[in-house]
Structure formats: structure tokens, C-alpha cells
């Protein structure tokens, strides 16, 4: 199993909205990719930062998603984040 972790600062008050978009738009997108198993999103208690953890069968599967699908994920999250995804 391979785990991919991203994090980003959030715009003020956008934690709940970001979480909803992950649940309803990003997760269905991730499920289209070979080797994707699950993901977890975490928002800091002060709402200033988010982290996402995705679980993949193999590192190669996560890398294939990075090349083919991560741009769409970033576009979906763009309204909520205040800086680059790391």
C-alpha cells in the first residue's frame, strides 16, 4: 500500500465547504483511478489548514493519478485554499 499526503492553507471560513467538495466531487474523481482505495481529509481546529491523505495499492497508481487527475482536483479545491497544495 502507498499513502499520498497533501496539505494547504485554507481561506478563512472555508473548512466545511472544502470538506463537502472533497466528499462530493473529489472522492468520485479519485475512485475512477486504478489502485485508489480511500482518502481522508483533515481540517485544523482553527480552520486555517487542511490535509488530505489518500491510500493507493501501489506508488505507481498514485503517480499515474498525479499525472492524469491531480490538476482537476486542484481546480476543484482552488476556491477554498489560500496557497499551493504541498
C-alpha positions as a printed Julia matrix, in Angstrom:
86×3 Matrix{Float64}:
   0.0    0.0     0.0
   1.11   3.56   -0.73
  -0.04   6.74    1.01
  -0.05  10.19   -0.58
  -0.34  13.26    1.66
  -1.18  16.8     0.59
  -1.68  19.94    2.66
  -2.61  23.54    2.05
  -3.61  26.68    3.89
  -7.33  27.45    3.76
  -9.08  30.74    3.16
 -10.9   31.96    6.29
 -14.11  30.07    6.99
 -13.7   27.58    4.13
 -13.01  24.35    6.04
 -16.55  22.97    5.9
 -17.04  23.9     2.25
 -13.72  22.33    1.33
 -14.66  19.13    3.11
 -18.0   18.96    1.28
 -16.3   19.39   -2.11
 -13.84  16.62   -1.26
 -16.67  14.29   -0.24
 -18.97  15.01   -3.19
 -16.62  15.86   -6.08
 -13.03  14.86   -5.35
 -13.75  11.4    -3.95
 -15.8   10.32   -7.01
 -12.95  11.54   -9.21
 -10.37   9.56   -7.22
 -12.46   6.39   -7.46
 -12.04   6.47  -11.25
  -8.3    5.83  -10.92
  -6.78   2.39  -10.79
  -5.43   1.44   -7.38
  -7.26   4.1    -5.37
  -8.57   2.73   -2.07
  -9.74   5.6     0.14
  -8.95   9.1     1.35
  -9.25  11.14    4.5
  -9.46  14.92    4.76
  -8.46  16.73    7.92
  -9.08  20.39    8.75
  -7.2   22.01   11.61
  -9.25  23.08   14.63
  -8.64  26.74   13.79
  -9.77  26.13   10.19
  -6.58  27.55    8.71
  -5.13  24.41    7.16
  -6.25  21.19    5.54
  -4.53  17.91    4.87
  -5.6   15.08    2.63
  -4.36  11.52    2.87
  -5.07   9.14    0.0
  -4.42   5.41    0.01
  -3.32   3.54   -3.1
  -2.46  -0.05   -3.95
   0.93   0.96   -5.35
   3.08   4.04   -5.69
   2.75   3.77   -9.47
  -1.05   4.15   -9.16
  -0.68   7.36   -7.14
   1.86   8.67   -9.64
  -0.49   7.94  -12.53
  -3.21   9.92  -10.76
  -0.75  12.77  -10.17
  -0.08  12.97  -13.91
  -3.65  12.5   -15.13
  -6.06  13.7   -12.44
  -4.47  15.95   -9.88
  -4.98  19.1   -11.98
  -8.74  18.59  -11.83
  -8.58  18.04   -8.07
  -6.58  21.24   -7.64
  -9.13  23.14   -9.71
 -11.97  21.84   -7.51
 -10.13  22.91   -4.34
  -8.89  26.25   -5.66
 -11.83  28.34   -4.31
 -11.05  27.19   -0.76
  -7.29  27.21   -0.47
  -5.09  30.21    0.18
  -1.84  28.82   -1.19
  -0.3   25.96   -3.08
  -1.03  22.32   -2.34
   2.09  20.71   -0.92
